Coordinates of C-alpha atoms in Angstrom, one line a residue:
Chain A
X19 CA 110.9 62.8 130.4
X20 CA 107.9 64.8 131.5
X21 CA 105.3 63.2 133.8
X22 CA 102.7 63.5 131.1
X23 CA 104.6 61.4 128.6
X24 CA 104.9 58.6 131.1
X25 CA 101.2 58.0 131.2
X26 CA 100.8 58.1 127.4
X27 CA 100.0 55.3 125.0
X28 CA 102.2 56.7 122.3
X29 CA 101.0 58.9 119.4
X30 CA 101.9 59.2 115.8
X31 CA 101.2 62.6 114.2
X32 CA 101.4 62.0 110.4
X33 CA 101.2 65.2 108.5
X34 CA 100.6 65.6 104.8
X35 CA 103.1 68.4 104.3
X36 CA 102.6 72.1 104.2
X37 CA 101.4 72.4 107.8
X38 CA 100.8 75.9 109.0
X39 CA 103.9 77.2 110.7
X40 CA 103.1 80.9 111.0
X41 CA 99.4 81.4 112.0
X42 CA 97.4 79.1 114.2
X43 CA 100.0 76.3 113.9
X44 CA 97.1 73.9 114.8
X45 CA 98.9 70.7 113.9
X46 CA 102.3 71.5 115.3
X47 CA 100.7 72.8 118.5
X48 CA 98.9 69.5 118.8
X49 CA 102.2 67.7 118.4
X50 CA 103.7 69.8 121.2
X51 CA 100.6 69.2 123.4
X52 CA 100.7 65.4 122.8
X53 CA 104.4 65.5 123.6
X54 CA 103.7 67.0 127.0
X55 CA 103.4 70.7 126.3
X56 CA 105.9 73.4 127.1
X57 CA 107.9 71.1 129.4
X58 CA 108.4 68.5 126.7
X59 CA 111.8 67.6 125.3
X60 CA 111.5 67.8 121.5
X61 CA 114.1 66.6 119.0
X62 CA 114.0 67.3 115.3
X63 CA 115.3 64.9 112.7
X64 CA 116.1 66.7 109.5
X65 CA 117.8 63.7 107.8
X66 CA 115.3 63.6 104.9
X67 CA 116.3 67.1 103.8
X68 CA 119.3 68.3 102.0
X69 CA 118.9 71.7 103.6
X70 CA 118.9 70.4 107.1
X71 CA 120.1 73.6 108.8
X72 CA 117.3 75.6 107.2
X73 CA 114.7 73.0 108.3
X74 CA 116.0 73.0 111.9
X75 CA 115.9 76.8 111.9
X76 CA 112.2 76.7 110.9
X77 CA 111.1 74.1 113.4
X78 CA 113.3 75.4 116.2
X79 CA 111.5 78.7 115.7
X80 CA 108.0 77.2 115.6
X81 CA 108.5 75.0 118.7
X82 CA 110.1 77.9 120.5
X83 CA 107.1 80.1 119.7
X84 CA 104.9 77.3 121.0
X85 CA 106.7 77.5 124.3
X86 CA 109.0 74.5 124.1
X87 CA 112.3 75.2 125.9
X88 CA 114.1 71.9 125.4
X89 CA 114.7 71.6 121.7
X90 CA 117.5 69.8 119.9
X91 CA 118.5 69.3 116.4
X92 CA 119.6 65.7 115.6
X93 CA 121.8 66.6 112.6
X94 CA 122.5 63.3 110.9
X95 CA 124.7 63.2 107.9
X96 CA 125.8 59.5 108.2
X97 CA 124.7 56.2 109.6
X98 CA 127.5 56.6 112.1
X99 CA 125.6 59.7 113.5
X100 CA 122.4 57.7 113.7
X101 CA 124.3 55.0 115.7
X102 CA 126.1 57.4 117.9
X103 CA 125.6 57.3 121.7
X104 CA 124.9 61.0 121.9
X105 CA 122.0 61.0 119.4
X106 CA 120.5 57.7 120.7
X107 CA 120.5 59.1 124.2
X108 CA 118.8 62.3 123.0
X109 CA 116.1 60.2 121.4
X110 CA 115.9 58.1 124.5
X111 CA 115.1 61.3 126.5
X112 CA 112.8 62.9 124.1
X113 CA 109.0 63.3 124.6
X114 CA 108.4 64.4 121.0
X115 CA 110.4 63.3 118.0
X116 CA 109.7 65.2 114.8
X117 CA 110.8 64.3 111.3
X118 CA 110.9 67.0 108.6
X119 CA 110.1 66.8 104.9
X120 CA 112.6 66.1 102.2
X121 CA 113.1 62.7 100.6
X122 CA 112.0 59.6 102.5
X123 CA 114.5 57.4 100.8
X124 CA 117.3 59.7 102.1
X125 CA 115.8 59.5 105.5
X126 CA 115.7 55.8 105.5
X127 CA 119.2 55.4 104.0
X128 CA 120.5 57.4 106.9
X129 CA 118.5 56.1 109.9
X130 CA 116.8 52.9 108.8
X131 CA 117.9 50.0 111.0
X132 CA 120.2 52.1 113.2
X133 CA 120.3 52.3 117.0
X134 CA 118.4 55.5 116.7
X135 CA 115.7 53.8 114.8
X136 CA 115.4 51.2 117.5
X137 CA 115.3 53.9 120.1
X138 CA 112.5 55.7 118.3
X139 CA 110.5 52.5 118.5
X140 CA 111.3 52.2 122.2
X141 CA 110.2 55.8 122.7
X142 CA 106.8 55.3 121.0
X143 CA 106.0 51.8 122.2
X144 CA 107.6 51.6 125.7
X145 CA 107.7 55.2 126.8
X146 CA 104.6 56.4 125.0
X147 CA 106.4 59.3 123.3
X148 CA 105.0 61.2 120.3
X149 CA 106.5 60.8 116.9
X150 CA 105.6 63.4 114.3
X151 CA 106.5 63.5 110.6
X152 CA 105.5 65.7 107.7
X153 CA 105.7 65.0 104.0
X154 CA 108.7 62.6 103.6
X155 CA 108.6 62.2 107.4
X156 CA 105.0 61.0 107.1
X157 CA 105.6 58.6 104.3
X158 CA 108.6 57.1 106.2
X159 CA 106.3 56.0 109.1
X160 CA 104.9 52.8 107.6
X161 CA 106.7 49.5 107.2
X162 CA 106.1 49.5 103.4
X163 CA 107.0 53.0 102.3
X164 CA 106.0 54.7 99.1
X165 CA 109.5 55.4 97.9
X166 CA 108.8 57.0 94.5
X167 CA 106.2 57.0 91.8
X168 CA 104.9 59.1 89.0
X169 CA 101.5 60.9 89.3
X170 CA 99.6 60.1 86.2
X171 CA 96.0 60.6 85.4
X172 CA 95.3 57.0 85.8
X173 CA 96.8 54.1 87.9
X174 CA 99.5 52.2 86.0
X175 CA 101.1 48.9 86.7
X176 CA 104.7 49.3 87.8
X177 CA 104.6 53.1 88.2
X178 CA 105.2 53.2 91.9
X179 CA 108.0 51.6 93.9
X180 CA 108.0 50.8 97.6
X181 CA 110.8 50.7 100.0
X182 CA 111.3 49.7 103.6
X183 CA 110.1 52.4 105.9
X184 CA 110.5 52.8 109.7
X185 CA 107.6 50.5 110.5
X186 CA 105.6 52.4 113.2
X187 CA 102.6 51.3 111.2
X188 CA 102.0 48.1 109.3
X189 CA 99.8 47.0 106.4
X190 CA 99.5 50.5 105.2
X191 CA 101.3 52.9 102.8
X192 CA 101.2 56.6 103.4
X193 CA 101.1 59.3 100.7
X194 CA 101.1 63.0 101.3
X195 CA 100.3 66.3 99.6
X196 CA 97.4 64.1 98.6
X197 CA 94.5 66.1 97.2
X198 CA 96.8 69.0 96.2
X199 CA 99.0 66.9 94.0
X200 CA 96.1 64.7 92.8
X201 CA 97.7 61.5 94.0
X202 CA 94.7 59.1 94.2
X203 CA 95.7 57.4 91.0
X204 CA 99.2 56.8 92.4
X205 CA 97.8 55.4 95.6
X206 CA 95.5 53.1 93.6
X207 CA 98.6 52.0 91.7
X208 CA 100.1 50.9 95.0
X209 CA 96.9 49.2 96.2
X210 CA 96.4 47.4 92.8
X211 CA 99.7 45.7 93.1
X212 CA 99.8 45.4 96.9
X213 CA 96.2 44.7 97.9
X214 CA 97.0 43.9 101.5
X215 CA 98.3 47.4 102.1
X216 CA 95.6 50.0 102.8
X217 CA 96.5 53.3 101.2
X218 CA 96.4 56.4 103.4
X219 CA 96.5 59.8 101.5
X220 CA 97.0 62.8 103.7
X221 CA 96.2 66.4 102.5
X222 CA 98.5 69.3 103.1
X223 CA 98.1 71.1 106.4
X224 CA 96.3 68.0 107.7
X225 CA 97.4 65.3 110.1
X226 CA 96.3 61.9 110.9
X227 CA 96.8 61.5 114.6
X228 CA 97.0 57.9 116.0
X229 CA 96.9 57.1 119.6
X230 CA 98.0 53.5 120.0
X231 CA 95.4 51.3 121.5
X232 CA 92.8 54.1 121.6
X233 CA 91.8 55.7 118.3
X234 CA 92.5 58.2 115.6
X235 CA 91.7 61.8 114.8
X236 CA 92.0 64.0 111.7
X237 CA 93.3 67.6 112.4
X238 CA 93.9 70.6 110.1
X239 CA 92.4 71.9 106.9
X240 CA 91.9 69.0 104.5
X241 CA 91.1 65.3 104.8
X242 CA 92.6 61.8 105.0
X243 CA 91.6 59.4 102.2
X244 CA 91.8 55.7 102.9
X245 CA 91.9 53.3 99.9
X246 CA 91.2 49.6 100.7
X247 CA 91.7 47.1 97.9
X248 CA 91.5 43.9 100.0
X249 CA 88.1 42.9 98.5
X250 CA 88.8 44.1 95.0
X251 CA 88.9 42.2 91.8
X252 CA 91.7 43.2 89.4
X253 CA 93.5 42.0 86.3
X254 CA 96.8 43.6 87.4
X255 CA 98.6 40.3 87.4
X256 CA 97.8 39.7 83.7
X257 CA 98.4 43.1 82.1
X258 CA 101.7 44.5 80.9
X259 CA 103.8 47.2 82.6
X260 CA 102.5 50.7 82.3
X261 CA 99.0 49.5 81.4
X262 CA 96.0 50.7 83.5
X263 CA 94.5 47.8 85.6
X264 CA 90.9 47.1 85.9
X265 CA 89.9 47.6 89.6
X266 CA 86.5 46.5 90.8
X267 CA 85.3 47.3 94.3
X268 CA 88.0 49.3 95.8
X269 CA 86.7 50.7 99.1
X270 CA 87.3 54.4 99.7
X271 CA 86.9 56.3 102.9
X272 CA 87.1 60.1 103.2
X273 CA 87.8 61.4 106.7
X274 CA 87.7 65.2 106.8
X275 CA 89.4 67.2 109.5
X276 CA 87.4 67.0 112.7
X277 CA 86.8 63.2 112.3
X278 CA 87.6 61.3 115.5
X279 CA 87.1 57.6 116.1
X280 CA 87.9 55.5 119.2
X281 CA 88.1 51.8 119.3
X282 CA 84.9 50.3 120.7
X283 CA 86.6 49.8 124.1
X284 CA 87.1 53.5 124.4
X285 CA 83.8 54.6 123.0
X286 CA 82.1 55.2 126.3
X287 CA 84.5 58.2 126.8
X288 CA 83.8 59.8 123.4
X289 CA 80.3 58.7 122.6
X290 CA 81.3 58.6 119.0
X291 CA 80.1 55.6 116.9
X292 CA 82.7 54.0 114.6
X293 CA 81.2 53.1 111.2
X294 CA 81.6 49.3 111.1
X295 CA 83.3 49.6 107.7
X296 CA 86.1 51.7 109.3
X297 CA 86.7 49.4 112.3
X298 CA 89.2 47.2 110.6
X299 CA 91.3 50.2 109.5
X300 CA 91.1 51.7 113.0
X301 CA 92.1 48.4 114.6
X302 CA 95.1 48.1 112.3
X303 CA 96.6 51.5 112.7
X304 CA 96.1 51.7 116.4
X305 CA 97.5 48.3 117.0
X306 CA 100.0 48.1 119.9
X307 CA 102.8 46.4 117.9
X308 CA 105.7 45.3 120.1
X309 CA 109.4 46.0 119.8
X310 CA 110.6 43.4 117.4
Chain B
X11 CA 66.6 52.8 58.4
X12 CA 69.4 50.3 57.4
X13 CA 68.9 46.6 57.8
X14 CA 71.5 46.4 60.4
X15 CA 69.9 48.8 62.8
X16 CA 66.6 46.8 62.7
X17 CA 68.2 43.9 64.4
X18 CA 69.9 46.0 67.2
X19 CA 69.1 46.3 70.8
X20 CA 69.9 50.0 70.9
X21 CA 73.3 51.4 71.9
X22 CA 74.4 54.4 73.9
X23 CA 77.9 55.7 73.1
X24 CA 78.7 58.0 76.1
X25 CA 81.9 59.9 75.4
X26 CA 84.0 61.9 77.9
X27 CA 84.8 64.7 75.5
X28 CA 87.9 65.3 73.5
X29 CA 87.4 62.2 71.3
X30 CA 89.9 61.9 68.5
X31 CA 88.4 63.4 65.3
X32 CA 91.6 63.5 63.2
X33 CA 93.6 60.3 63.5
X34 CA 92.2 56.9 64.2
X35 CA 88.8 58.3 65.2
X36 CA 88.3 55.0 67.1
X37 CA 85.3 56.1 69.1
X38 CA 83.4 58.0 66.4
X39 CA 84.1 55.1 64.0
X40 CA 82.6 52.7 66.5
X41 CA 79.6 55.0 66.7
X42 CA 79.2 54.8 62.9
X43 CA 79.6 51.1 62.9
X44 CA 77.0 50.6 65.7
X45 CA 74.7 52.9 63.7
X46 CA 74.9 50.6 60.7
X47 CA 78.1 51.7 59.0
X48 CA 78.4 53.7 55.8
X49 CA 74.7 53.2 54.9
X50 CA 73.5 54.6 58.2
X51 CA 71.6 57.8 58.5
X52 CA 73.2 60.0 61.0
X53 CA 71.8 63.2 62.5
X54 CA 73.8 65.6 64.7
X55 CA 72.2 67.6 67.5
X56 CA 74.3 70.7 68.2
X57 CA 71.8 72.3 70.6
X58 CA 74.3 72.2 73.6
X59 CA 76.6 74.5 71.7
X60 CA 76.6 78.2 71.1
X61 CA 78.7 77.6 68.0
X62 CA 76.4 75.1 66.5
X63 CA 77.5 75.7 62.9
X64 CA 81.1 75.1 63.7
X65 CA 80.2 71.9 65.6
X66 CA 78.2 70.7 62.7
X67 CA 81.0 71.4 60.3
X68 CA 83.4 69.4 62.4
X69 CA 81.2 66.3 62.8
X70 CA 79.9 66.5 59.2
X71 CA 83.5 66.3 58.2
X72 CA 84.3 63.3 60.5
X73 CA 81.3 61.3 59.6
X74 CA 81.9 62.0 55.9
X75 CA 85.5 60.8 56.3
X76 CA 84.1 57.7 57.9
X77 CA 82.0 57.0 54.8
X78 CA 78.6 58.1 56.0
X79 CA 76.6 59.6 53.1
X80 CA 73.4 60.5 54.8
X81 CA 74.3 63.2 57.3
X82 CA 71.9 65.9 58.6
X83 CA 72.3 68.8 61.0
X84 CA 69.4 69.3 63.4
X85 CA 69.9 72.9 64.0
X86 CA 67.7 73.6 67.0
X87 CA 67.5 77.2 68.3
X88 CA 64.2 76.9 70.0
X89 CA 61.8 74.4 71.5
X90 CA 59.6 75.0 68.5
X91 CA 62.4 73.5 66.4
X92 CA 62.6 70.5 68.6
X93 CA 58.8 70.0 68.3
X94 CA 58.7 70.6 64.5
X95 CA 57.5 67.8 62.3
X96 CA 60.6 68.0 60.1
X97 CA 63.1 67.4 62.9
X98 CA 61.0 64.7 64.6
X99 CA 60.8 62.9 61.3
X100 CA 64.6 63.1 60.8
X101 CA 65.2 61.6 64.2
X102 CA 62.5 59.0 63.4
X103 CA 64.5 57.9 60.4
X104 CA 68.0 58.1 61.9
X105 CA 70.1 55.1 62.7
X106 CA 72.6 57.2 64.7
X107 CA 71.8 60.3 66.7
X108 CA 74.8 62.3 67.9
X109 CA 74.8 65.1 70.5
X110 CA 77.8 67.4 70.6
X111 CA 79.4 69.1 73.5
X112 CA 78.6 72.6 74.9
X113 CA 76.4 73.1 77.9
X114 CA 74.1 70.3 79.0
X115 CA 71.7 72.8 80.6
X116 CA 71.3 74.5 77.2
X117 CA 70.7 71.2 75.5
X118 CA 68.0 70.2 78.0
X119 CA 66.4 73.7 77.9
X120 CA 66.0 73.3 74.1
X121 CA 65.0 69.6 73.7
X122 CA 64.0 68.2 77.1
X123 CA 60.4 67.0 77.0
X124 CA 59.9 67.9 73.3
X125 CA 58.5 65.6 70.6
X126 CA 62.1 65.1 69.4
X127 CA 63.1 63.9 72.9
X128 CA 60.3 61.4 72.8
X129 CA 61.3 60.3 69.3
X130 CA 64.9 59.8 70.5
X131 CA 63.6 57.4 73.2
X132 CA 61.6 55.6 70.5
X133 CA 64.7 55.4 68.3
X134 CA 66.8 53.8 71.0
X135 CA 64.2 51.6 72.7
X136 CA 61.9 50.5 69.9
X137 CA 64.0 50.8 66.7
X138 CA 67.4 49.9 68.4
X139 CA 69.2 53.0 67.0
X140 CA 72.5 54.3 68.5
X141 CA 72.6 57.5 70.5
X142 CA 76.0 59.1 71.0
X143 CA 76.9 62.1 73.0
X144 CA 80.2 63.7 74.0
X145 CA 81.0 66.0 76.9
X146 CA 77.7 67.9 77.5
X147 CA 76.0 65.4 75.3
X148 CA 77.3 62.6 77.6
X149 CA 76.1 64.2 80.8
X150 CA 72.7 64.8 79.3
X151 CA 72.0 61.1 78.9
X152 CA 71.0 60.2 82.4
X153 CA 67.7 61.0 84.1
X154 CA 69.5 63.0 86.9
X155 CA 72.0 65.2 85.1
X156 CA 75.0 66.8 86.6
X157 CA 74.1 70.3 85.7
X158 CA 76.9 72.3 87.2
X159 CA 79.4 72.2 90.0
X160 CA 82.7 73.4 91.1
X161 CA 85.7 71.1 91.1
X162 CA 87.4 71.5 94.4
X163 CA 90.1 69.5 95.9
X164 CA 87.7 67.8 98.3
X165 CA 84.0 67.0 98.1
X166 CA 81.7 69.6 99.5
X167 CA 78.1 69.6 100.5
X168 CA 76.0 71.6 98.2
X169 CA 78.7 72.3 95.6
X170 CA 77.0 70.4 92.8
X171 CA 73.6 70.8 91.3
X172 CA 71.6 68.3 89.4
X173 CA 69.0 68.9 86.7
X174 CA 66.6 66.7 84.7
X175 CA 68.4 65.0 81.9
X176 CA 67.2 63.0 78.9
X177 CA 66.8 59.8 80.9
X178 CA 68.2 57.2 78.6
X179 CA 69.9 55.9 81.8
X180 CA 68.6 55.9 85.3
X181 CA 70.0 55.8 88.8
X182 CA 73.3 57.2 87.5
X183 CA 74.9 60.5 87.0
X184 CA 77.5 61.1 84.3
X185 CA 80.6 63.3 84.5
X186 CA 83.1 63.8 81.6
X187 CA 86.7 65.1 81.1
X188 CA 87.0 63.1 84.3
X189 CA 90.6 62.3 85.0
X190 CA 91.8 65.3 83.0
X191 CA 89.8 67.8 85.1
X192 CA 90.3 65.9 88.3
X193 CA 86.6 65.5 88.9
X194 CA 86.5 62.6 91.4
X195 CA 85.8 65.0 94.3
X196 CA 82.9 66.5 92.4
X197 CA 81.4 63.1 91.6
X198 CA 81.8 62.2 95.3
X199 CA 79.9 65.4 96.2
X200 CA 77.0 64.1 94.0
X201 CA 77.1 60.6 95.5
X202 CA 77.4 61.9 99.1
X203 CA 74.1 63.7 98.7
X204 CA 72.4 61.4 96.3
X205 CA 73.5 57.9 97.4
X206 CA 71.1 56.1 95.2
X207 CA 72.8 57.5 92.1
X208 CA 75.9 55.7 90.9
X209 CA 78.5 58.1 89.6
X210 CA 80.1 57.5 86.2
X211 CA 83.2 59.5 85.3
X212 CA 84.4 59.2 81.7
X213 CA 87.8 60.3 80.6
X214 CA 88.6 62.3 77.5
X215 CA 88.8 60.3 74.3
X216 CA 87.1 57.5 76.1
X217 CA 83.6 56.1 75.7
X218 CA 81.3 53.9 77.7
X219 CA 79.3 51.9 75.2
X220 CA 76.1 50.3 76.4
X221 CA 74.2 47.8 74.5
X222 CA 70.7 47.5 76.1
X223 CA 70.0 44.1 77.5
X224 CA 73.5 42.8 76.6
X225 CA 76.5 44.5 78.1
X226 CA 79.0 47.3 78.2
X227 CA 82.4 48.1 76.8
X228 CA 85.0 50.8 77.4
X229 CA 86.7 52.1 74.2
X230 CA 89.4 54.8 73.6
X231 CA 92.4 56.0 75.6
X232 CA 91.4 56.4 79.2
X233 CA 89.1 54.8 81.7
X234 CA 85.6 54.9 83.1
X235 CA 85.4 55.3 86.9
X236 CA 82.3 54.2 88.7
X237 CA 81.6 55.5 92.2
X238 CA 78.9 53.7 94.2
X239 CA 77.8 55.2 97.5
X240 CA 74.8 53.0 98.2
X241 CA 76.5 51.1 101.1
X242 CA 78.3 54.1 102.4
X243 CA 78.0 55.7 105.8
X244 CA 78.1 59.5 105.8
X245 CA 77.4 62.6 108.0
X246 CA 76.4 64.7 105.0
X247 CA 72.9 65.3 106.4
X248 CA 74.3 66.8 109.6
X249 CA 77.1 69.1 108.3
X250 CA 76.7 72.6 107.0
X251 CA 76.9 73.7 103.4
X252 CA 80.4 73.8 101.9
X253 CA 81.8 71.5 104.5
X254 CA 83.5 68.2 103.5
X255 CA 81.4 65.2 104.4
X256 CA 82.8 62.1 106.1
X257 CA 82.4 59.2 103.6
X258 CA 83.0 55.7 104.7
X259 CA 82.9 52.7 102.3
X260 CA 82.4 54.3 98.9
X261 CA 82.9 51.6 96.3
X262 CA 85.1 52.5 93.4
X263 CA 85.5 50.7 90.1
X264 CA 88.0 51.6 87.5
X265 CA 87.3 50.2 84.0
X266 CA 90.2 50.9 81.6
X267 CA 89.7 51.0 77.8
X268 CA 89.4 47.5 76.6
X269 CA 87.1 46.4 79.4
X270 CA 84.1 44.5 78.2
X271 CA 81.4 42.9 80.2
X272 CA 78.3 41.0 79.2
X273 CA 75.3 40.2 81.3
X274 CA 75.4 36.6 82.6
X275 CA 72.9 35.5 79.9
X276 CA 75.2 36.6 77.2
X277 CA 78.4 35.3 78.7
X278 CA 78.6 32.1 76.7
X279 CA 79.2 34.3 73.7
X280 CA 82.1 36.3 75.1
X281 CA 83.5 33.9 77.7
X282 CA 84.3 37.0 79.9
X283 CA 83.5 36.7 83.6
X284 CA 81.7 39.6 85.2
X285 CA 83.1 40.5 88.6
X286 CA 80.2 40.0 91.0
X287 CA 80.7 43.4 92.5
X288 CA 80.1 45.0 89.0
X289 CA 77.0 43.0 88.2
X290 CA 74.5 45.3 89.7
X291 CA 76.0 48.3 87.8
X292 CA 75.9 46.3 84.6
X293 CA 72.3 45.3 85.2
X294 CA 71.3 48.8 85.9
X295 CA 72.8 50.5 82.9
X296 CA 71.9 47.9 80.4
X297 CA 68.3 47.7 81.6
X298 CA 65.7 47.8 78.8
X299 CA 63.6 50.6 80.2
X300 CA 60.4 51.1 78.3
X301 CA 58.9 54.2 76.7
X302 CA 57.2 56.1 79.5

């Protein structure tokens, strides 16, 4: 483990898919930097993908270009792999852990609840490592994971199903390719039926970076949309499946790239005010949850 | 003027475009009913369209099918037409006034501020007539009119321009073909820069029906989306043109077809509760504004 990582609070780099891997590589380069720079040990988990080798080849190339020497592919094709001493040790030594795109259900089926999963929590929460994920790897980060759902023009009762995610974040659900695939109605479907989850929609080539206990930042080309239904009034419990619910007073926040917010404790450093209506979201996602 | 219309409060039937004109004709049939039924006198204003004759032909057919005998085309090709005694008289005798789609800027350039415009206000506010409008005819109804604007993935400062509309409604801006053309970001662009306007997005084959002093109803196949930025926090004043603003705490309401709300005074009749967070919107759009 590099010296830098030892002093860190732990970061999540949650990417909406389609991050630039050829030109400025802004987001992946931030992931490397947060992991400790060129001296960081970075492992890549391709388990979400059915073309794991190709994925590894791509990210091996990018992280190599960004100067990282110690790169490893955790090629997981079974839960046995994810419980194996070798892979758990590699995660235990990593400064940066990156999860590629693919299918978040596949990823969870392979690594959810394994020794490697536990070691990833240890890496983030105890050692202050950086965990990055793009597309499916982004959706997998929350405790309640958007598993699948149609994207219709309007929200519909019962059109989205949740699954158990990795749980680096709680009380949120993450969707990706958000503006590009017009997924607001899908995220509203989730929030309508699960009002205690705040919806986080992340655009392509855009990342929500969370530093535990400190603050958040939006990096890249698009924006992060937050949908909060906790104060809403809805008839979703009374309508039938596939009907569109009435939703009154959903709170929506749009955080474009460049947005940066620190918890009030850390504000002296940044001088940036946190809009009071965002504070609760900020406190939730930066919360230093413990190993369970 | 039919007996029915005399007792009415005045209705607006604001249609998001693409209303069914061949099958159940739910929305247009409601427009006819609210105008007084088969005995109503209905005039059609095609001034928004450059294919006015075709438009008249279509709606003449529909209203005929719906049993209306007294139908007239107000074929306006100049402001002189819209100030002419003949057309003003026809509006003055109409129970239902319908504005077709086309370009709302063209519509306003031809009839905005004319004697016919004044007579339409008189029809609605004094005689309790019904005014319907679809697509461009819907956007034209508010005082501040969404004149034109790009539909980008994200809201952008300066991407939408407003114009002066007909002013049957105030403190709102109406957009149409809303879900189908993914126009939320465009409506958020308006609200970001004009926070005192509440954005109303109406889906295709969907109408927001407003009865002055009484309540509102959503009819058709889709939904009406209301976007309220009055409590929001934003940096839009500080960012440069074409940049995406930070928007914190925009309130969003989704009212699917079938939604119906009466002002508290009228609630005994309907028994339907109005969610408190919607009351302010309801009071605003049903307000009995006077002839100015």
